[in-house]
Amino acid sequence: MASPKERGAKAGGLAVALREALNKRGGLWFGWSGETQVDPPSEPKVFRSGKVTYALQTLDPEDQRAHYAGYANGTLWPLCHYRLGLLNFRRTDWEGYRRVNATFARALMPLLKPDDIVWVHDYHFIPLASELRALGFEGRIGYFHHIPFPTPEVFLTLPSHAALVRDLSRYDLVGLQTEHDVRALLTYVSSEARGWIAPGGVVGLRDRRFRIATYPIGIDADAFVHDAEAAAGSEEEERLKASLAGRALAVGVDRLDYSKGLPNKFAAFGELLKSHPERRSTVTMMQVAPLSRSEVTEYQALRRELEELAGAINGEYAEFDWVPLRYLNRPFQRATLAAIYRTARLGVVTPLRDGMNLVAKEYVAAQNPEDPGVLVLSRFAGAADELSGSVIVNPYDVEGMADALNSALSMTLGERKDRWRANMEKVTRNTIHRWCETFITDLSGVDGYGAGVEPARSLPAPKKATRGRN
């Protein structure tokens, strides 16, 4: 996780919300230091800031490579995003992944008190509860999976699928983004792992009992609204509007990642200009795509593909005073993004698969209530379950997306307002703060399923039902 010194673009809404929760309650923030060292120290660097203690662990470089680039992002990331052709499983990476989790558990264990609750984030650390339990920690441990959870048919392609689900059973509470994700995991537990499921998502697996539930993550809506309102009339907004020369703006903001469907998005915009020539020179698309994992071959190939697509679209349709597609490979501060979102008539968020996609919610929060833009959203983003006022598209249907972009550009002000109000109600209700507090409250056992319930513990399996002969 981010260190307390990180600010701006690096310290996102998740980091801010978790830091606020820790500042309210006091607690420990544990993570990787961002550094590698041969024969690293076994103990983390520990320091305190306010009510929060920070513990940062340095890793062996080969362990870090096997854990992060190898198993976490070479195996689990493509698996969970349904890109099986890119899945690369190596036993050495799997062993390194577990080794890093064991290292983290050994470093964390001396810092824990018996009544502490531990909240583990994301697919990099699925085995951490197993390692902590093996060292004797009996307190509550929760896990939140920020990316999609694959259906059993996809999950079974992973050689280590059974071991990972056993690891999940060592948690007391497993949180997922959507009901689809919850159904996928529950189906695996009941059909493949032969577990049992009780009301409320309580699961029995072998000798363990735990709960699986949906916790859709949100944004700091008030802060984003404030940033967007502050951006109105700012120098950056005026520069952007002047550059558009009265044209509509369609904006996309995504990491440069194959899960985001950027080639399909570019192709759809090109198809819009081809099949609806009246849109030429009336709309500009801006795609902000900061580089990520640029050392990985697949990401280098994606970058080249996007550069070629952008060049082809601009080469065919540009005028001397109009460039159809603006493609930027650098990040922007939140205030700048808020100005771009507020100016854009369309927000185009079309991943091939995404756990939630907070850009969709940021775009909604940034809109001017009196003249809101339209969100064009992939049905395969978790946010589509909540943001019913969006124009929902299939990112694999390029022509269908082009038609949706055209329809959104033609939408009346009244319809735009109705759709925005429906989306904004969800954005302001399910905020990052509510998400954080709800998960911690449920994990603490103060409310919900955990009231009066002990942490997940060893239990005898329920007896099988017997049936008499007719």
Coordinates of C-alpha atoms in Angstrom, one line a residue:
M1 CA 0.0 0.0 0.0
A2 CA 1.0 3.6 -0.3
S3 CA 3.2 5.2 2.3
P4 CA 1.9 8.2 4.4
K5 CA 4.0 10.6 2.4
E6 CA 2.3 9.8 -0.9
R7 CA -0.1 12.5 -2.2
G8 CA -2.0 13.5 -5.3
A9 CA -2.4 11.1 -8.1
K10 CA -0.5 8.3 -6.2
A11 CA -2.7 8.4 -3.1
G12 CA -6.1 7.3 -4.5
G13 CA -9.5 7.2 -2.9
L14 CA -9.0 3.7 -1.4
A15 CA -5.8 4.7 0.3
V16 CA -7.3 7.9 1.6
A17 CA -10.4 6.1 3.0
L18 CA -8.4 3.4 4.7
R19 CA -6.1 6.1 6.2
E20 CA -9.1 8.0 7.5
A21 CA -10.5 4.8 9.1
L22 CA -7.2 4.1 10.8
N23 CA -6.9 7.7 11.9
K24 CA -10.3 7.5 13.6
R25 CA -9.7 4.1 15.3
G26 CA -5.9 4.0 15.5
G27 CA -4.2 1.0 14.0
L28 CA -1.4 -0.5 11.9
W29 CA -0.8 0.0 8.1
F30 CA 1.3 -2.9 6.9
G31 CA 2.7 -3.3 3.3
W32 CA 5.6 -3.6 1.0
S33 CA 8.2 -0.8 1.3
G34 CA 8.6 -0.7 -2.5
E35 CA 12.2 -1.7 -2.1
T36 CA 14.1 -5.0 -2.8
Q37 CA 17.3 -6.2 -1.3
V38 CA 19.2 -9.5 -1.4
D39 CA 18.9 -11.1 2.1
P40 CA 16.5 -8.4 3.3
P41 CA 15.9 -7.8 7.0
S42 CA 13.3 -10.0 8.5
E43 CA 11.7 -7.2 10.5
P44 CA 9.8 -4.4 8.8
K45 CA 10.7 -0.7 9.1
V46 CA 8.2 0.6 11.7
F47 CA 7.3 4.3 12.3
R48 CA 4.4 6.2 13.6
S49 CA 2.3 9.1 12.2
G50 CA -0.5 10.4 14.3
K51 CA -2.6 7.5 15.5
V52 CA -1.3 5.2 12.8
T53 CA 1.7 2.9 13.0
Y54 CA 3.3 2.1 9.6
A55 CA 5.2 -1.1 9.0
L56 CA 6.9 -1.5 5.6
Q57 CA 8.6 -4.8 4.6
T58 CA 11.5 -5.0 2.1
L59 CA 11.6 -8.1 -0.1
D60 CA 14.1 -10.3 -1.8
P61 CA 14.2 -9.2 -5.5
E62 CA 13.5 -12.7 -6.9
D63 CA 10.7 -13.3 -4.4
Q64 CA 9.2 -9.9 -5.4
R65 CA 9.4 -10.7 -9.1
A66 CA 7.8 -14.2 -8.7
H67 CA 5.1 -12.8 -6.4
Y68 CA 4.1 -9.6 -8.2
A69 CA 5.0 -9.9 -11.9
G70 CA 4.9 -13.7 -11.9
Y71 CA 1.9 -15.2 -10.0
A72 CA -0.1 -12.1 -9.0
N73 CA -0.1 -10.3 -12.4
G74 CA 1.0 -13.0 -14.8
T75 CA -1.4 -15.6 -13.5
L76 CA -4.2 -14.2 -11.3
W77 CA -4.8 -10.9 -13.1
P78 CA -5.5 -12.5 -16.6
L79 CA -7.5 -15.3 -14.9
C80 CA -9.8 -12.9 -13.0
H81 CA -10.2 -10.8 -16.2
Y82 CA -11.1 -13.8 -18.3
R83 CA -8.0 -13.5 -20.5
L84 CA -7.0 -17.2 -20.4
G85 CA -4.8 -16.8 -23.5
L86 CA -2.5 -14.5 -21.4
L87 CA -2.4 -16.7 -18.3
N88 CA 1.1 -17.9 -17.5
F89 CA 1.3 -20.4 -14.6
R90 CA 4.8 -21.4 -13.3
R91 CA 5.3 -23.4 -10.1
T92 CA 8.3 -21.3 -9.2
D93 CA 6.0 -18.2 -9.3
W94 CA 3.4 -19.9 -7.3
E95 CA 6.0 -20.9 -4.7
G96 CA 7.4 -17.3 -4.7
Y97 CA 3.8 -16.0 -4.2
R98 CA 3.3 -18.1 -1.1
R99 CA 6.8 -17.4 0.1
V100 CA 6.1 -13.6 0.1
N101 CA 2.9 -14.1 1.9
A102 CA 4.7 -16.2 4.5
T103 CA 7.3 -13.5 4.8
F104 CA 4.6 -10.9 5.4
A105 CA 2.9 -13.0 8.0
R106 CA 6.1 -13.6 10.0
A107 CA 6.9 -9.8 9.9
L108 CA 3.3 -8.8 10.8
M109 CA 2.6 -11.4 13.5
P110 CA 4.8 -9.8 16.3
L111 CA 3.0 -6.5 15.7
L112 CA -0.5 -7.9 16.3
K113 CA -2.5 -8.0 19.5
P114 CA -4.9 -10.9 20.1
D115 CA -8.0 -8.8 19.8
D116 CA -6.8 -6.9 16.6
I117 CA -8.8 -7.2 13.4
V118 CA -6.9 -7.6 10.2
W119 CA -8.2 -6.4 6.8
V120 CA -6.3 -7.8 3.8
H121 CA -6.6 -6.2 0.4
D122 CA -6.6 -7.9 -3.0
Y123 CA -5.3 -10.8 -4.9
H124 CA -1.7 -10.3 -4.1
F125 CA -2.3 -11.6 -0.5
I126 CA -4.9 -14.3 -0.6
P127 CA -2.8 -16.7 1.4
L128 CA -2.0 -14.2 4.2
A129 CA -4.7 -15.5 6.5
S130 CA -3.5 -19.1 6.2
E131 CA 0.0 -18.0 7.1
L132 CA -1.2 -15.9 10.1
R133 CA -3.4 -18.8 11.3
A134 CA -0.5 -21.2 11.1
L135 CA 1.5 -18.8 13.3
G136 CA -1.3 -18.9 15.9
F137 CA -3.3 -15.7 15.2
E138 CA -7.0 -16.3 16.2
G139 CA -8.5 -12.9 15.8
R140 CA -10.7 -11.7 13.0
I141 CA -9.3 -11.5 9.5
G142 CA -11.2 -10.1 6.5
Y143 CA -10.3 -10.0 2.8
F144 CA -11.5 -7.8 0.0
H145 CA -11.1 -8.8 -3.6
H146 CA -11.0 -5.7 -5.7
I147 CA -11.0 -7.3 -9.1
P148 CA -13.6 -9.7 -10.7
F149 CA -13.9 -13.2 -9.4
P150 CA -14.1 -15.7 -12.3
T151 CA -16.9 -18.2 -12.8
P152 CA -16.0 -21.8 -11.8
E153 CA -15.4 -22.9 -15.4
V154 CA -12.7 -20.2 -15.7
F155 CA -11.4 -20.6 -12.2
L156 CA -10.8 -24.3 -12.7
T157 CA -8.2 -23.6 -15.4
L158 CA -5.9 -22.5 -12.6
P159 CA -3.8 -25.4 -11.3
S160 CA -3.8 -23.9 -7.8
H161 CA -7.5 -23.2 -7.6
A162 CA -8.3 -25.5 -4.7
A163 CA -5.4 -24.2 -2.6
L164 CA -6.6 -20.6 -3.1
V165 CA -10.1 -21.4 -2.0
R166 CA -8.7 -23.1 1.1
D167 CA -6.8 -19.9 1.8
L168 CA -10.0 -17.9 1.5
S169 CA -11.7 -20.2 4.0
R170 CA -9.2 -19.1 6.6
Y171 CA -10.7 -15.6 6.6
D172 CA -13.8 -14.7 8.6
L173 CA -15.3 -12.4 6.0
V174 CA -14.5 -12.4 2.2
G175 CA -15.8 -9.3 0.4
L176 CA -16.4 -9.1 -3.4
Q177 CA -17.5 -6.2 -5.6
T178 CA -20.7 -7.6 -7.1
E179 CA -23.4 -10.2 -6.7
H180 CA -22.1 -11.9 -9.9
D181 CA -18.7 -12.3 -8.1
V182 CA -20.4 -13.7 -5.0
R183 CA -22.4 -16.2 -7.1
A184 CA -19.3 -17.3 -8.9
L185 CA -17.4 -18.1 -5.7
L186 CA -20.4 -19.7 -3.9
T187 CA -21.0 -21.9 -7.0
Y188 CA -17.4 -23.0 -6.9
V189 CA -17.7 -23.7 -3.1
S190 CA -20.8 -25.8 -3.4
S191 CA -20.1 -27.6 -6.7
E192 CA -16.3 -28.1 -6.8
A193 CA -15.2 -27.8 -3.1
R194 CA -18.3 -29.7 -1.8
G195 CA -18.9 -27.0 0.8
W196 CA -22.2 -26.0 2.3
I197 CA -24.0 -22.6 2.1
A198 CA -26.3 -21.1 4.7
P199 CA -28.5 -18.0 4.5
G200 CA -26.6 -14.7 4.5
G201 CA -23.6 -16.1 2.6
V202 CA -22.3 -18.1 5.5
V203 CA -20.2 -20.9 4.1
G204 CA -18.9 -24.1 5.5
L205 CA -15.8 -25.6 3.8
R206 CA -14.2 -28.7 5.4
D207 CA -13.8 -27.7 9.0
R208 CA -14.1 -24.0 8.5
R209 CA -17.0 -21.5 8.6
F210 CA -16.8 -18.0 7.0
R211 CA -18.9 -15.5 5.2
I212 CA -18.9 -14.3 1.6
A213 CA -20.7 -11.0 0.8
T214 CA -21.0 -8.1 -1.6
Y215 CA -19.4 -4.8 -0.7
P216 CA -19.4 -2.5 -3.8
I217 CA -16.7 0.1 -3.5
G218 CA -17.4 3.7 -4.0
I219 CA -15.6 7.1 -4.3
D220 CA -15.3 10.1 -2.0
A221 CA -18.3 11.7 -3.7
D222 CA -18.3 15.0 -1.8
A223 CA -14.7 15.6 -2.4
F224 CA -15.0 14.9 -6.1
V225 CA -18.1 17.2 -6.4
H226 CA -16.1 19.9 -4.7
D227 CA -13.1 19.4 -7.1
A228 CA -15.4 19.6 -10.1
E229 CA -17.2 22.7 -8.8
A230 CA -13.8 24.3 -8.1
A231 CA -12.7 23.5 -11.6
A232 CA -15.6 25.4 -13.2
G233 CA -14.1 28.5 -14.8
S234 CA -10.5 27.4 -13.9
E235 CA -7.6 28.1 -16.3
E236 CA -7.4 24.4 -17.1
E237 CA -11.1 24.2 -18.0
E238 CA -10.9 27.3 -20.1
R239 CA -7.8 26.0 -22.0
L240 CA -9.6 22.7 -22.6
K241 CA -12.8 24.4 -23.9
A242 CA -10.8 26.7 -26.1
S243 CA -9.0 23.8 -27.7
L244 CA -12.3 22.1 -28.4
A245 CA -13.6 25.1 -30.3
G246 CA -17.2 24.3 -29.4
R247 CA -17.0 20.6 -30.2
A248 CA -18.4 17.9 -27.9
L249 CA -15.8 15.9 -25.8
A250 CA -15.9 12.2 -25.2
V251 CA -13.4 11.2 -22.5
G252 CA -11.9 7.9 -21.3
V253 CA -9.5 7.5 -18.4
D254 CA -8.0 4.1 -18.0
R255 CA -4.6 2.5 -17.1
L256 CA -2.9 1.1 -20.1
D257 CA -4.1 -2.5 -19.5
Y258 CA -5.5 -5.2 -21.8
S259 CA -8.6 -5.5 -19.5
K260 CA -9.7 -2.0 -20.3
G261 CA -10.8 -2.7 -23.9
L262 CA -9.0 0.3 -25.3
P263 CA -8.5 -1.1 -28.8
N264 CA -12.2 -1.8 -29.0
K265 CA -13.0 1.7 -27.7
F266 CA -10.7 3.3 -30.4
A267 CA -12.3 1.1 -33.1
A268 CA -15.8 2.1 -31.9
F269 CA -14.9 5.8 -32.2
G270 CA -13.5 5.2 -35.7
E271 CA -16.7 3.4 -36.6
L272 CA -18.7 6.4 -35.3
L273 CA -16.9 8.7 -37.7
K274 CA -17.2 6.2 -40.5
S275 CA -20.9 5.3 -40.2
H276 CA -22.1 8.7 -39.0
P277 CA -20.1 11.2 -41.1
E278 CA -22.2 14.0 -39.7
R279 CA -20.3 13.6 -36.4
R280 CA -16.9 14.4 -38.1
S281 CA -15.4 17.6 -36.8
T282 CA -18.2 17.9 -34.2
V283 CA -16.8 15.6 -31.5
T284 CA -13.3 14.9 -30.1
M285 CA -12.3 11.9 -28.1
M286 CA -9.7 12.2 -25.4
Q287 CA -8.2 9.0 -24.0
V288 CA -6.0 9.3 -20.9
A289 CA -4.0 6.1 -20.5
P290 CA -1.1 6.2 -18.0
L291 CA 1.5 3.5 -18.6
S292 CA 1.5 0.5 -16.3
R293 CA 3.7 -2.6 -16.2
S294 CA 5.6 -1.1 -19.2
E295 CA 8.3 -3.8 -18.9
V296 CA 5.8 -6.6 -19.7
T297 CA 5.7 -7.7 -23.3
E298 CA 1.9 -7.8 -23.6
Y299 CA 1.7 -4.2 -22.4
Q300 CA 4.3 -3.1 -24.8
A301 CA 2.4 -4.7 -27.7
L302 CA -0.9 -3.0 -26.5
R303 CA 0.8 0.4 -26.5
R304 CA 2.0 -0.1 -30.0
E305 CA -1.5 -1.3 -31.1
L306 CA -3.1 1.8 -29.6
E307 CA -0.6 4.2 -31.2
E308 CA -1.2 2.6 -34.6
L309 CA -5.0 2.8 -34.1
A310 CA -4.9 6.4 -33.0
G311 CA -2.6 7.3 -35.9
A312 CA -4.9 5.5 -38.4
I313 CA -8.1 7.3 -37.1
N314 CA -6.4 10.7 -37.1
G315 CA -4.8 10.1 -40.4
E316 CA -8.1 9.3 -42.1
Y317 CA -10.5 11.8 -40.5
A318 CA -8.5 14.8 -39.1
E319 CA -8.9 18.3 -40.6
F320 CA -6.3 21.0 -40.4
D321 CA -8.2 22.4 -37.4
W322 CA -9.4 19.2 -35.8
V323 CA -7.7 16.1 -34.4
P324 CA -10.4 13.5 -33.7
L325 CA -8.6 11.4 -31.1
R326 CA -6.3 12.8 -28.4
Y327 CA -4.3 10.0 -26.8
L328 CA -2.2 10.8 -23.7
N329 CA 0.0 8.4 -21.8
R330 CA 0.5 10.3 -18.6
P331 CA -1.5 10.7 -15.4
F332 CA -3.3 13.8 -14.2
Q333 CA -4.0 15.2 -10.8
R334 CA -7.6 14.7 -9.5
A335 CA -8.4 18.4 -9.9
T336 CA -7.4 18.3 -13.6
L337 CA -9.4 15.1 -14.2
A338 CA -12.4 16.7 -12.5
A339 CA -12.2 19.6 -15.0
I340 CA -12.0 17.2 -18.0
Y341 CA -14.9 15.1 -16.7
R342 CA -17.1 18.2 -16.2
T343 CA -16.4 19.4 -19.7
A344 CA -17.0 16.1 -21.4
R345 CA -20.4 15.4 -22.9
L346 CA -19.6 11.7 -22.8
G347 CA -17.8 9.6 -20.3
V348 CA -16.7 6.4 -22.1
V349 CA -15.9 3.5 -19.7
T350 CA -15.8 0.3 -21.7
P351 CA -13.6 -2.3 -20.1
L352 CA -13.8 -5.9 -21.2
R353 CA -14.0 -6.9 -17.5
D354 CA -13.6 -4.8 -14.4
G355 CA -14.2 -5.3 -10.7
M356 CA -15.9 -2.0 -10.3
N357 CA -14.3 0.9 -12.2
L358 CA -14.3 4.0 -10.1
V359 CA -13.7 6.3 -13.1
A360 CA -17.3 5.7 -14.0
K361 CA -18.4 7.0 -10.6
E362 CA -15.9 9.9 -10.7
Y363 CA -17.4 11.0 -14.1
V364 CA -20.9 11.0 -12.7
A365 CA -19.9 13.0 -9.6
A366 CA -18.1 15.7 -11.6
Q367 CA -21.1 16.6 -13.8
N368 CA -22.9 19.9 -13.8
P369 CA -26.4 19.1 -12.5
E370 CA -27.9 21.6 -14.9
D371 CA -26.1 20.3 -18.0
P372 CA -24.8 16.8 -17.2
G373 CA -23.0 14.5 -19.6
V374 CA -23.9 10.9 -20.4
L375 CA -22.0 7.8 -19.1
V376 CA -21.4 5.1 -21.7
L377 CA -20.6 2.0 -19.6
S378 CA -19.6 -1.5 -20.3
R379 CA -22.0 -4.2 -19.0
F380 CA -18.9 -6.1 -17.8
A381 CA -17.8 -3.3 -15.4
G382 CA -19.0 -3.9 -11.8
A383 CA -20.3 -0.3 -11.8
A384 CA -23.0 -1.3 -14.3
D385 CA -24.8 -3.1 -11.5
E386 CA -25.4 0.2 -9.8
L387 CA -25.3 2.9 -12.4
S388 CA -28.6 2.1 -14.2
G389 CA -28.8 5.6 -15.8
S390 CA -25.8 4.8 -18.0
V391 CA -25.9 3.8 -21.7
I392 CA -24.9 0.2 -21.3
V393 CA -22.8 -1.4 -24.0
N394 CA -21.1 -4.6 -25.0
P395 CA -17.5 -3.7 -25.5
Y396 CA -17.1 -6.7 -27.9
D397 CA -19.6 -5.1 -30.3
V398 CA -17.7 -2.3 -32.0
E399 CA -20.6 -1.3 -34.2
G400 CA -23.0 -1.4 -31.3
M401 CA -20.8 0.9 -29.3
A402 CA -20.5 3.3 -32.2
D403 CA -24.3 3.5 -32.4
A404 CA -24.5 4.0 -28.6
L405 CA -22.0 6.9 -28.8
N406 CA -24.1 8.4 -31.5
S407 CA -27.3 8.0 -29.5
A408 CA -25.7 9.5 -26.4
L409 CA -24.5 12.5 -28.4
S410 CA -28.1 13.1 -29.6
M411 CA -29.7 12.8 -26.1
T412 CA -31.9 15.6 -25.0
L413 CA -31.1 17.6 -21.9
G414 CA -34.1 16.2 -20.1
E415 CA -33.1 12.6 -20.6
R416 CA -29.5 13.4 -19.7
K417 CA -30.7 14.9 -16.4
D418 CA -32.9 11.9 -15.6
R419 CA -30.1 9.5 -16.2
W420 CA -27.5 11.5 -14.3
R421 CA -29.8 11.8 -11.2
A422 CA -30.3 8.1 -11.2
N423 CA -26.6 7.5 -11.2
M424 CA -25.7 10.3 -8.8
E425 CA -28.1 8.9 -6.2
K426 CA -26.1 5.6 -6.2
V427 CA -22.7 7.4 -6.2
T428 CA -23.6 9.6 -3.2
R429 CA -25.2 6.7 -1.3
N430 CA -22.5 4.0 -1.8
T431 CA -19.3 6.1 -1.0
I432 CA -15.8 4.9 -0.2
H433 CA -16.4 5.9 3.4
R434 CA -19.6 3.8 3.7
W435 CA -17.9 0.9 2.1
C436 CA -15.0 1.1 4.5
E437 CA -17.1 1.5 7.6
T438 CA -19.6 -1.3 6.6
F439 CA -16.8 -3.8 6.0
I440 CA -15.0 -3.0 9.2
T441 CA -18.3 -3.1 11.2
D442 CA -19.3 -6.5 9.8
L443 CA -15.8 -7.9 10.3
S444 CA -15.8 -6.6 13.9
G445 CA -19.0 -8.4 14.6
V446 CA -20.8 -5.3 15.8
D447 CA -23.6 -5.6 13.3
G448 CA -24.8 -7.9 10.5
Y449 CA -24.0 -11.5 10.4
G450 CA -21.2 -11.2 13.0
A451 CA -23.3 -10.1 16.0
G452 CA -22.5 -12.4 18.8
V453 CA -20.7 -14.8 16.4
E454 CA -17.2 -16.0 17.1
P455 CA -14.5 -15.7 14.4
A456 CA -14.4 -18.4 11.8
R457 CA -13.4 -21.6 13.5
S458 CA -13.1 -25.3 13.1
L459 CA -16.5 -26.9 12.8
P460 CA -17.7 -30.4 12.2
A461 CA -19.2 -30.8 8.7
P462 CA -23.0 -31.1 8.7
K463 CA -24.2 -34.6 8.6
K464 CA -25.4 -35.8 5.2
A465 CA -29.1 -36.2 4.9
T466 CA -30.2 -39.9 4.5
R467 CA -33.2 -41.0 2.5
G468 CA -35.3 -44.1 3.2
R469 CA -36.3 -46.5 0.5
N470 CA -39.7 -46.3 -1.0

